[in-house]
Amino acid sequence: MQSLNKFIEDETIKGYDREAEMALEAVKSGEVDINQLAETWAKAYKETTLEYAKPEENSWDEDFADVYHDLIHSPASETLLNLEHNYFVSISELISERDVELKKLQERQGAEMDKVMQELGKSLTDQDVNSLAARHFESQQVN
């Protein structure tokens, strides 16, 4: 059985060698177009590689760039830019109003603190001043 297996293996190798030699002779003699042969091998290699290779996954940056590009070049971009501008204007107005109200509150609290400081030692104690300062701080934090 071992002799038979060895004989089959040897003859198979000799058969492959004969086929390879005939293919090389065909290329050397010009029977086979070498460019066509190269293209066939390249195609087979590419298909085999693609079949067994892991597919490439897009990175988060590439996905973001693709989505951003599609968004910028879409008809919706002008609408989105107008909305963004309107939101900017609205928020800017709200911030300005908040700043004006905070300034008024600080001025009112400053005047109130000055009045209390004048009464310190007469009718008010340090505890009263500390209590007023704490209330002022809390009201500023709420606004």
Short mmCIF file of C-alpha atoms in Angstrom, two decimals:
data_model
loop_
_atom_site.label_atom_id
_atom_site.label_comp_id
_atom_site.label_asym_id
_atom_site.label_seq_id
_atom_site.Cartn_x
_atom_site.Cartn_y
_atom_site.Cartn_z
CA MET A 1 0.00 0.00 0.00
CA GLN A 2 2.87 2.34 0.83
CA SER A 3 4.54 1.55 -2.49
CA LEU A 4 1.32 2.28 -4.33
CA ASN A 5 0.89 5.62 -2.53
CA LYS A 6 4.50 6.55 -3.28
CA PHE A 7 4.04 5.61 -6.96
CA ILE A 8 0.85 7.73 -7.23
CA GLU A 9 2.58 10.69 -5.58
CA ASP A 10 5.63 10.44 -7.83
CA GLU A 11 3.59 10.08 -11.02
CA THR A 12 1.34 12.97 -10.03
CA ILE A 13 4.37 15.21 -9.55
CA LYS A 14 5.81 14.05 -12.90
CA GLY A 15 2.46 14.83 -14.55
CA TYR A 16 2.42 18.34 -13.07
CA ASP A 17 6.03 18.81 -14.20
CA ARG A 18 5.15 17.72 -17.79
CA GLU A 19 2.19 20.13 -17.89
CA ALA A 20 4.37 22.97 -16.55
CA GLU A 21 7.09 22.26 -19.11
CA MET A 22 4.51 22.26 -21.94
CA ALA A 23 3.06 25.55 -20.69
CA LEU A 24 6.53 27.13 -20.55
CA GLU A 25 7.31 25.90 -24.07
CA ALA A 26 4.01 27.39 -25.30
CA VAL A 27 4.96 30.76 -23.81
CA LYS A 28 8.50 30.59 -25.18
CA SER A 29 7.34 29.66 -28.67
CA GLY A 30 4.72 32.43 -28.73
CA GLU A 31 1.69 30.11 -28.88
CA VAL A 32 0.34 31.81 -25.75
CA ASP A 33 0.06 35.61 -25.46
CA ILE A 34 2.09 36.55 -22.38
CA ASN A 35 0.03 39.70 -21.75
CA GLN A 36 -3.19 37.70 -21.78
CA LEU A 37 -1.61 35.16 -19.44
CA ALA A 38 -0.51 37.92 -17.03
CA GLU A 39 -4.01 39.44 -17.05
CA THR A 40 -5.57 36.05 -16.36
CA TRP A 41 -3.20 35.43 -13.44
CA ALA A 42 -3.77 38.95 -12.06
CA LYS A 43 -7.55 38.49 -12.25
CA ALA A 44 -7.38 35.10 -10.52
CA TYR A 45 -5.10 36.49 -7.81
CA LYS A 46 -7.37 39.50 -7.22
CA GLU A 47 -10.52 37.36 -7.01
CA THR A 48 -8.89 34.91 -4.62
CA THR A 49 -7.50 37.68 -2.45
CA LEU A 50 -10.85 39.45 -2.28
CA GLU A 51 -12.59 36.19 -1.47
CA TYR A 52 -10.43 35.47 1.58
CA ALA A 53 -9.33 38.92 2.73
CA LYS A 54 -11.17 40.75 5.49
CA PRO A 55 -13.17 43.67 4.12
CA GLU A 56 -11.92 47.10 5.10
CA GLU A 57 -14.13 48.97 7.50
CA ASN A 58 -14.54 52.73 7.25
CA SER A 59 -13.25 54.69 10.18
CA TRP A 60 -15.45 57.12 12.09
CA ASP A 61 -13.61 60.03 10.45
CA GLU A 62 -14.26 58.68 6.95
CA ASP A 63 -17.95 58.12 7.73
CA PHE A 64 -18.27 61.62 9.18
CA ALA A 65 -16.52 63.13 6.16
CA ASP A 66 -18.85 61.29 3.77
CA VAL A 67 -21.98 62.34 5.64
CA TYR A 68 -20.75 65.93 5.96
CA HIS A 69 -19.94 66.08 2.24
CA ASP A 70 -23.38 64.73 1.34
CA LEU A 71 -25.07 67.20 3.68
CA ILE A 72 -23.16 70.23 2.41
CA HIS A 73 -23.91 69.38 -1.20
CA SER A 74 -27.57 68.58 -0.60
CA PRO A 75 -30.53 70.93 -1.19
CA ALA A 76 -31.21 70.88 2.55
CA SER A 77 -27.96 72.68 3.37
CA GLU A 78 -29.32 76.16 2.67
CA THR A 79 -32.34 75.50 4.88
CA LEU A 80 -30.12 74.18 7.66
CA LEU A 81 -27.80 77.19 7.41
CA ASN A 82 -30.77 79.57 7.63
CA LEU A 83 -32.09 77.72 10.69
CA GLU A 84 -28.68 77.79 12.32
CA HIS A 85 -28.42 81.55 11.73
CA ASN A 86 -31.90 82.14 13.17
CA TYR A 87 -31.00 80.09 16.25
CA PHE A 88 -27.78 82.06 16.62
CA VAL A 89 -29.67 85.38 16.51
CA SER A 90 -32.27 84.15 19.03
CA ILE A 91 -29.69 82.81 21.45
CA SER A 92 -27.61 85.99 21.15
CA GLU A 93 -30.67 88.07 22.06
CA LEU A 94 -31.42 85.84 25.06
CA ILE A 95 -27.83 86.10 26.27
CA SER A 96 -27.89 89.89 25.93
CA GLU A 97 -31.16 90.10 27.88
CA ARG A 98 -29.70 87.84 30.59
CA ASP A 99 -26.59 90.00 30.85
CA VAL A 100 -28.70 93.18 31.20
CA GLU A 101 -30.84 91.56 33.91
CA LEU A 102 -27.74 90.32 35.77
CA LYS A 103 -26.24 93.79 35.67
CA LYS A 104 -29.46 95.30 37.06
CA LEU A 105 -29.54 92.64 39.78
CA GLN A 106 -25.92 93.30 40.73
CA GLU A 107 -26.54 97.06 40.89
CA ARG A 108 -29.64 96.56 43.06
CA GLN A 109 -27.80 94.12 45.32
CA GLY A 110 -24.81 96.48 45.54
CA ALA A 111 -27.04 99.34 46.64
CA GLU A 112 -28.76 97.06 49.16
CA MET A 113 -25.39 95.86 50.52
CA ASP A 114 -24.15 99.47 50.83
CA LYS A 115 -27.28 100.34 52.82
CA VAL A 116 -26.80 97.32 55.11
CA MET A 117 -23.10 98.12 55.61
CA GLN A 118 -24.06 101.61 56.82
CA GLU A 119 -26.38 100.04 59.38
CA LEU A 120 -23.76 97.51 60.51
CA GLY A 121 -23.11 97.91 64.18
CA LYS A 122 -26.14 100.14 64.70
CA SER A 123 -29.17 97.94 64.05
CA LEU A 124 -27.61 95.04 62.08
CA THR A 125 -24.99 92.43 62.96
CA ASP A 126 -22.37 90.53 60.96
CA GLN A 127 -24.82 87.62 60.82
CA ASP A 128 -27.36 89.87 59.04
CA VAL A 129 -24.74 90.93 56.49
CA ASN A 130 -23.67 87.31 55.89
CA SER A 131 -27.30 86.27 55.47
CA LEU A 132 -27.91 89.03 52.92
CA ALA A 133 -24.73 88.11 51.02
CA ALA A 134 -25.86 84.45 50.89
CA ARG A 135 -29.29 85.49 49.53
CA HIS A 136 -27.60 87.69 46.91
CA PHE A 137 -25.36 84.81 45.86
CA GLU A 138 -28.31 82.41 45.57
CA SER A 139 -30.36 84.84 43.50
CA GLN A 140 -27.42 85.37 41.11
CA GLN A 141 -26.99 81.62 40.72
CA VAL A 142 -30.68 81.20 39.85
CA ASN A 143 -30.42 83.81 37.11
#
